[in-house]
Short mmCIF file of C-alpha atoms in Angstrom, two decimals:
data_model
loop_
_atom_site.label_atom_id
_atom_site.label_comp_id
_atom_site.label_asym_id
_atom_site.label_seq_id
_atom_site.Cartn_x
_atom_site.Cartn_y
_atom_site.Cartn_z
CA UNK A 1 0.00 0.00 0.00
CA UNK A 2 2.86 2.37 1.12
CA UNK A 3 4.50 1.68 -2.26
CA UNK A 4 1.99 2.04 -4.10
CA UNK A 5 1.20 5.33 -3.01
CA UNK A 6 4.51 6.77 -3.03
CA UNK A 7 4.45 5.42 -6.82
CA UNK A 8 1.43 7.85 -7.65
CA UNK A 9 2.76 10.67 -5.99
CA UNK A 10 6.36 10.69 -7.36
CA UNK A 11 5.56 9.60 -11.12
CA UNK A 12 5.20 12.35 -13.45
CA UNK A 13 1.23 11.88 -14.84
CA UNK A 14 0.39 14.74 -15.79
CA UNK A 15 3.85 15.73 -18.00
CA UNK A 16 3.69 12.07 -19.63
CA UNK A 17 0.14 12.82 -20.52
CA UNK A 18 0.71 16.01 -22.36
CA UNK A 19 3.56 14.52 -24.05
CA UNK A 20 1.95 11.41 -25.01
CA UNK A 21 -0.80 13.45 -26.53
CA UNK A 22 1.35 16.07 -28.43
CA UNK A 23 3.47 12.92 -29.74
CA UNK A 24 0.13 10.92 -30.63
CA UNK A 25 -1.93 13.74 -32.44
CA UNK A 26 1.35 14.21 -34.36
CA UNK A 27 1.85 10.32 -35.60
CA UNK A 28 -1.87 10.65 -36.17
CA UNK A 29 -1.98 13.07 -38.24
CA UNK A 30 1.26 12.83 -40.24
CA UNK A 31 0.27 8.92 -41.04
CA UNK A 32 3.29 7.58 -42.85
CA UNK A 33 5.30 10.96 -43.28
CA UNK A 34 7.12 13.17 -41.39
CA UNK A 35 4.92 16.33 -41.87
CA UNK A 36 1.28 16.77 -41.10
CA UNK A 37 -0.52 18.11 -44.59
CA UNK A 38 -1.69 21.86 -44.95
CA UNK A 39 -5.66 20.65 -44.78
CA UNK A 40 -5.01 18.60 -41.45
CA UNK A 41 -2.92 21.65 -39.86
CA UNK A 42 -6.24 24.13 -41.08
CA UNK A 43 -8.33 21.75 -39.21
CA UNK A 44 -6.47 22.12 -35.62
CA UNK A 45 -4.95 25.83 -36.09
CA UNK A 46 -6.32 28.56 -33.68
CA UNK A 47 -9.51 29.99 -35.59
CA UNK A 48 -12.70 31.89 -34.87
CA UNK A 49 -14.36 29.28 -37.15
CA UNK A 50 -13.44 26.41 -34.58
CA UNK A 51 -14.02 26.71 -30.82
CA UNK A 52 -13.15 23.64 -30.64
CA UNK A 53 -9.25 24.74 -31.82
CA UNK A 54 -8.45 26.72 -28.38
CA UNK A 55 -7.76 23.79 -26.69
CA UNK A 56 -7.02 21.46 -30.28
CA UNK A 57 -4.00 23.46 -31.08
CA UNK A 58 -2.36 23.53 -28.32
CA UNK A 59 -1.49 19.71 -29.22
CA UNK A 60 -0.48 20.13 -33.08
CA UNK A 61 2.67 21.18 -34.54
CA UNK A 62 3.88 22.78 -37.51
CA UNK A 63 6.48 19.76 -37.97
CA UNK A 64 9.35 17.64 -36.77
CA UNK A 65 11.50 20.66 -35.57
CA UNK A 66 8.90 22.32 -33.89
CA UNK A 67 7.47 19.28 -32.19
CA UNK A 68 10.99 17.99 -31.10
CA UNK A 69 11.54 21.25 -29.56
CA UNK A 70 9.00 22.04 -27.47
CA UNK A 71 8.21 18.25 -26.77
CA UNK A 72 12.05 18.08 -24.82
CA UNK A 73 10.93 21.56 -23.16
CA UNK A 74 8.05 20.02 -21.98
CA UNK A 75 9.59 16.65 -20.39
CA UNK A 76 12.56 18.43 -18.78
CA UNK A 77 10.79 21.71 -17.36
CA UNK A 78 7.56 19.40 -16.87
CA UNK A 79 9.61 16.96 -14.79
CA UNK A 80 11.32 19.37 -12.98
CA UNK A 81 8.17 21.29 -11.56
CA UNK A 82 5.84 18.00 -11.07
CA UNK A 83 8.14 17.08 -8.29
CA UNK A 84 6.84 20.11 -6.48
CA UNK A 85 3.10 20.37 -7.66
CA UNK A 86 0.81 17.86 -8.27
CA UNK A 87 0.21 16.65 -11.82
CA UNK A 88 -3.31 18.41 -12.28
CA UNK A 89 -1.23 21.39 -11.57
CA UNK A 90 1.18 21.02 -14.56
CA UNK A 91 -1.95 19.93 -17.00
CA UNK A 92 -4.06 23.17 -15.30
CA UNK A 93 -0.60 25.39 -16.20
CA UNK A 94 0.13 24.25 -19.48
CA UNK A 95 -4.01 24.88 -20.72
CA UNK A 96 -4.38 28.36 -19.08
CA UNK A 97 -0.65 29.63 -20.44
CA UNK A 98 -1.73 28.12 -23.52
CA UNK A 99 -4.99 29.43 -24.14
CA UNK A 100 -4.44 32.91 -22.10
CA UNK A 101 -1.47 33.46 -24.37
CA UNK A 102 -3.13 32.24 -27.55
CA UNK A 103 -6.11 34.48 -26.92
CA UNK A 104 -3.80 37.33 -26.51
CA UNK A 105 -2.07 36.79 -29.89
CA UNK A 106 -6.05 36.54 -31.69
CA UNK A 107 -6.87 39.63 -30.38
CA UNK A 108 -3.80 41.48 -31.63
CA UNK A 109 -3.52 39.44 -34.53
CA UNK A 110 -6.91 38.59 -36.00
CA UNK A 111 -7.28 36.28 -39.10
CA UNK A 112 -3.80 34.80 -38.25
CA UNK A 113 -4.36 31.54 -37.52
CA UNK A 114 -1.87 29.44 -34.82
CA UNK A 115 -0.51 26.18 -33.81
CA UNK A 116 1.62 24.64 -31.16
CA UNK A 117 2.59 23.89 -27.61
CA UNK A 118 4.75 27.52 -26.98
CA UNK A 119 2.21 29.14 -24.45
CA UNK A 120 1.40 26.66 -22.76
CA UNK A 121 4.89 25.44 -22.12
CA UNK A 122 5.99 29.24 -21.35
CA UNK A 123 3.88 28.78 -19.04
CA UNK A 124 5.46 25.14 -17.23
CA UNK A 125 9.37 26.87 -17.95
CA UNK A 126 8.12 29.99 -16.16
CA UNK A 127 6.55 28.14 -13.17
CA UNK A 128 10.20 26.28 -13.10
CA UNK A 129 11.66 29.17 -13.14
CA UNK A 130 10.05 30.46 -10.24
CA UNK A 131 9.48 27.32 -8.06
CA UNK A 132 13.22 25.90 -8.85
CA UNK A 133 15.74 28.62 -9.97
CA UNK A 134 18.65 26.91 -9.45
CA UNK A 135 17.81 23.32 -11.77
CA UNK A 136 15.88 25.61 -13.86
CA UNK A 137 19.12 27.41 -14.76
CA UNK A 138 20.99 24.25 -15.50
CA UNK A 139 17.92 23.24 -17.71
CA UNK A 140 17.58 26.78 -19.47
CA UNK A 141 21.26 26.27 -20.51
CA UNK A 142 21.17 22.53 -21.16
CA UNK A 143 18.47 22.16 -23.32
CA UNK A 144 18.93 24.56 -26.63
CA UNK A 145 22.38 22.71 -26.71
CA UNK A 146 20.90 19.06 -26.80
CA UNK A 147 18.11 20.63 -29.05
CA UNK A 148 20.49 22.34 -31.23
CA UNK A 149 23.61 20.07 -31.33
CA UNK A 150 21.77 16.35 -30.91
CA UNK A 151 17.95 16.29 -31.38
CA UNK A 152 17.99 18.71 -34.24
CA UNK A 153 20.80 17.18 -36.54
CA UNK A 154 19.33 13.68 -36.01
CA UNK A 155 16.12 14.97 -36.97
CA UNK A 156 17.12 16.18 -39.95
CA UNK A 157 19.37 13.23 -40.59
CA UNK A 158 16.27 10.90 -40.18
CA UNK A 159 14.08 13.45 -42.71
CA UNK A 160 16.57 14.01 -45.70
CA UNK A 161 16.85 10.06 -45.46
CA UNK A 162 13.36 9.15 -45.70
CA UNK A 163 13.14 12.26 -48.49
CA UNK A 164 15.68 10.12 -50.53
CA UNK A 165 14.32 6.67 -49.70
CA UNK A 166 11.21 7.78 -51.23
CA UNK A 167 12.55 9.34 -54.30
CA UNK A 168 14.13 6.01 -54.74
CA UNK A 169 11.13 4.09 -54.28
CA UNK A 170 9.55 6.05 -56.65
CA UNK A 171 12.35 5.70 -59.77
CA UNK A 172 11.81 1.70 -58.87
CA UNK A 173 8.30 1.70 -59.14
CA UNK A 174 8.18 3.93 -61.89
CA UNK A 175 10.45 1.37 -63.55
CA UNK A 176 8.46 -1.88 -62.95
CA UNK A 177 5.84 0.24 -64.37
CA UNK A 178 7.43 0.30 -67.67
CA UNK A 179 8.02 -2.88 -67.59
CA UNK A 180 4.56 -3.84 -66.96
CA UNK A 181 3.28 -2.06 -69.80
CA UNK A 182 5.91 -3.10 -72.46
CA UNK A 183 4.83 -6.77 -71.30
CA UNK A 184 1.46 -6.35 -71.41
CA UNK A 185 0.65 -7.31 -67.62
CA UNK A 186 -2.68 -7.60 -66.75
CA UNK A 187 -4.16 -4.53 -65.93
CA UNK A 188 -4.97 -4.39 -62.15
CA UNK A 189 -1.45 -4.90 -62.32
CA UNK A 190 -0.43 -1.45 -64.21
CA UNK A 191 -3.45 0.32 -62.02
CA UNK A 192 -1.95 -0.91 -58.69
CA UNK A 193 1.12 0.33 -59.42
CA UNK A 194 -0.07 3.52 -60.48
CA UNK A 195 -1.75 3.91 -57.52
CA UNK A 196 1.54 2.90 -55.59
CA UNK A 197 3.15 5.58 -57.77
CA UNK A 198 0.21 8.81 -57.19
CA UNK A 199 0.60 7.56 -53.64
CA UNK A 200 4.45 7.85 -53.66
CA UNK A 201 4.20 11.52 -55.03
CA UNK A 202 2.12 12.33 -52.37
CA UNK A 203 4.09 11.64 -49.55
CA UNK A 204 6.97 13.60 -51.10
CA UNK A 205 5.06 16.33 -51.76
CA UNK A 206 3.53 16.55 -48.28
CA UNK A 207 7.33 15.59 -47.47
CA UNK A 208 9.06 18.54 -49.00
CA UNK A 209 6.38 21.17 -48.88
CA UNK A 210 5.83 20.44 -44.96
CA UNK A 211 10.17 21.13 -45.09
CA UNK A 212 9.55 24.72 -46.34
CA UNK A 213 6.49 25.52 -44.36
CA UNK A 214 8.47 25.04 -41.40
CA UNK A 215 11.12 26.47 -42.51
CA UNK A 216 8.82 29.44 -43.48
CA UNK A 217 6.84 29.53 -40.18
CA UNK A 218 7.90 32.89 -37.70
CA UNK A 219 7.69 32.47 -34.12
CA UNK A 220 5.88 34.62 -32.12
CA UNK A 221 7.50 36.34 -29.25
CA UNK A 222 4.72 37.75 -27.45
CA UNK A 223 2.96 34.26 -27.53
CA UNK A 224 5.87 33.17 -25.36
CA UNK A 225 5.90 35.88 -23.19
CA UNK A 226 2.24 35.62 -22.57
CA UNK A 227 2.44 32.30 -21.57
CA UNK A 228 5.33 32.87 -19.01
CA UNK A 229 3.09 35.66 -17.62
CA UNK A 230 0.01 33.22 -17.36
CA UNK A 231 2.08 30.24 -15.48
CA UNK A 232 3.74 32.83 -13.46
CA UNK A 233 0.23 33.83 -12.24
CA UNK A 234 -1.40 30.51 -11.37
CA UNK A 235 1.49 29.66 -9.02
CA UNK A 236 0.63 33.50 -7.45
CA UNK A 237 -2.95 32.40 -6.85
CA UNK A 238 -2.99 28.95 -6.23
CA UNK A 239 0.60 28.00 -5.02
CA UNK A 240 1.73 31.14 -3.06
CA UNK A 241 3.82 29.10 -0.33
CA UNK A 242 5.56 27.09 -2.74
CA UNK A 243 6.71 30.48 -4.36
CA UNK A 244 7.57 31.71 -0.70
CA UNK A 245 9.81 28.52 -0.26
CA UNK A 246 11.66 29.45 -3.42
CA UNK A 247 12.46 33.05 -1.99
CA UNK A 248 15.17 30.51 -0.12
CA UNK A 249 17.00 29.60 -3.17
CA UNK A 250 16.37 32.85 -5.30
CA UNK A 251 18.80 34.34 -2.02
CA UNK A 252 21.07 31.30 -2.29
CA UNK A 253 21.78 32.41 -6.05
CA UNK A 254 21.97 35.87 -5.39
CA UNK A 255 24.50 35.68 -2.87
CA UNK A 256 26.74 32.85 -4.68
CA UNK A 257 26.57 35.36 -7.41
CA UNK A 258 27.63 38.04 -5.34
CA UNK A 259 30.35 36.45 -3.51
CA UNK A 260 32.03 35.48 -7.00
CA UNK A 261 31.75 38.86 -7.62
CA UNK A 262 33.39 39.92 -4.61
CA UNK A 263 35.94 37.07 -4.98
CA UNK A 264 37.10 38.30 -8.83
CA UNK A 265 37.26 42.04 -7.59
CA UNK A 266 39.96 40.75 -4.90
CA UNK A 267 41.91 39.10 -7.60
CA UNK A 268 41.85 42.01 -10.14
CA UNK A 269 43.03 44.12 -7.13
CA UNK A 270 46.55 41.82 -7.08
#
C-alpha cells in the first residue's frame, strides 16, 4: 500500500500525458510521413471558425522541428516542476498559459491563424523558473544545446533520409511500371502500381512542402511571453507558499553570485 502510493505521488502523470498526446496527435496526423498536410494543420490551427481549436492546437505542430523542440521543453521543465506540484497542476498550467497566451495573440492578430505547444509550455518553464531557480538554470542552458547540437541534426538526418528513400522508391516503381506495360501485364497490375506511384508523389510532396512551411513559419515572441506571464500567475494564486519557499533559493543564487563577484574584484586588485 505504502508503495503504491509513493508510486502515484512521485511519477510524473500529468507531464507524460501532455507529451503522449502532443506525440500521438502528431503520428496521427502525419500517417506515414514526417509532416502533417496543410488541410489537417487548417483543421487544428487557432480559428474563430473552430471553438473547438483553443484547446485542439495547443497539441499540433507545424512539424518535426517544432514538435521535437517544445516536446524536450516540456519533459525536462515538466519533470522538474511535477516534483513540487501535483500533476493536475502542470496539465491546469500548461491549458491556461496556452490558451491565455493564444487568446492574446487573436486579439492582436486577427485572421492569423496558430498552432503549437509555446504558451502553454511558457507557461510550465516559467513556473520552473520560479518554483526551482537553481535546476531551472541548468535546464535553461542545457536544453537549446541538446536541441540544437543532438535532437535537431538527427532529426534532420532521419528526414533528408526518408526524403531520398522515397525518391528512390519512386524511380523503382516507376520502372516496374514500364516494364509492366511493355509486357502487357494484366491490368490491375499497371493500375496498382499507379496507384503505388500517385501515392508515392504524395508523400513527397507533403514531405518537401511540410520542409519549407516550417522552414517558413515565424515564431511569435509575445505568444511566449504571454504564456510565461500566465504560469507565473497561477502559481501566485494557487501555489503562493511554494513560491515563498523558493524566496530561499532565489537568495542562495543571489549571494553565490555576489560572492564570485566579490571574490574576482579581490583578484583584479593583485
Amino acid at each position: 500500500r505504502q508503495s503504491a502510493d509513493m508510486f502515484f505521488k512521485k511519477t510524473p502523470f500529468g507531464t507524460i500525458f501532455l507529451a503522449v498526446i502532443i506525440l500521438v496527435a502528431y503520428w496521427l496526423l502525419a500517417a506515414d510521413t514526417p509532416y502533417i498536410t496543410d488541410e489537417n494543420l487548417g483543421d487544428f490551427a487557432l480559428t474563430p471558425n473552430h471553438p473547438l481549436s483553443i484547446i485542439s492546437h495547443l497539441f499540433i505542430h507545424v512539424g518535426i522541428f517544432h514538435l521535437i523542440g517544445n516536446l524536450l521543453a516540456l519533459l525536462f521543465f515538466g519533470l522538474a516542476i511535477e516534483a513540487v506540484l501535483l500533476s493536475a497542476d502542470v496539465i491546469l498550467i500548461f491549458l491556461l498559459a496556452g490558451t491565455g497566451a493564444s487568446l492574446l495573440f487573436a486579439i492582436s492578430n486577427p485572421g492569423i491563424p496558430l498552432i503549437g505547444a509555446s504558451g502553454g509550455i511558457s507557461g510550465i518553464i516559467s513556473a520552473a523558473i520560479l518554483l526551482r531557480p537553481k535546476i531551472s538554470i541548468g535546464l535553461l542552458l542545457l536544453t537549446p544545446l541538446l536541441i540544437s547540437f543532438i535532437f535537431y541534426p538527427a532529426a534532420d538526418y532521419a528526414s533528408n533520409a526518408y526524403s531520398k528513400q522515397l525518391e528512390s522508391q519512386k524511380i523503382v516503381f516507376e520502372e516496374d511500371l514500364q516494364t509492366a506495360v511493355e509486357q502487357n501485364k494484366p491490368i490491375e497490375e499497371i493500375s496498382k502500381l499507379n496507384q503505388t506511384i500517385q501515392i508515392t508523389n504524395e508523400k513527397i510532396d507533403i514531405t518537401f512542402g511540410g520542409k519549407e512551411r516550417e522552414a517558413q513559419t515565424p515564431t511569435d515572441f509575445f505568444v511566449h511571453a504571454y504564456g510565461a506571464i500566465f504560469g507565473g500567475v497561477y502559481l501566485y494564486l494557487f501555489k503562493r507558499k511554494l513560491l515563498k519557499r523558493a524566496e530561499k533559493e532565489y537568495v542562495s543564487i543571489g549571494e553565490f553570485i555576489f560572492n564570485k563577484i566579490d571574490e574576482i574584484k579581490e583578484r583584479l586588485k593583485i
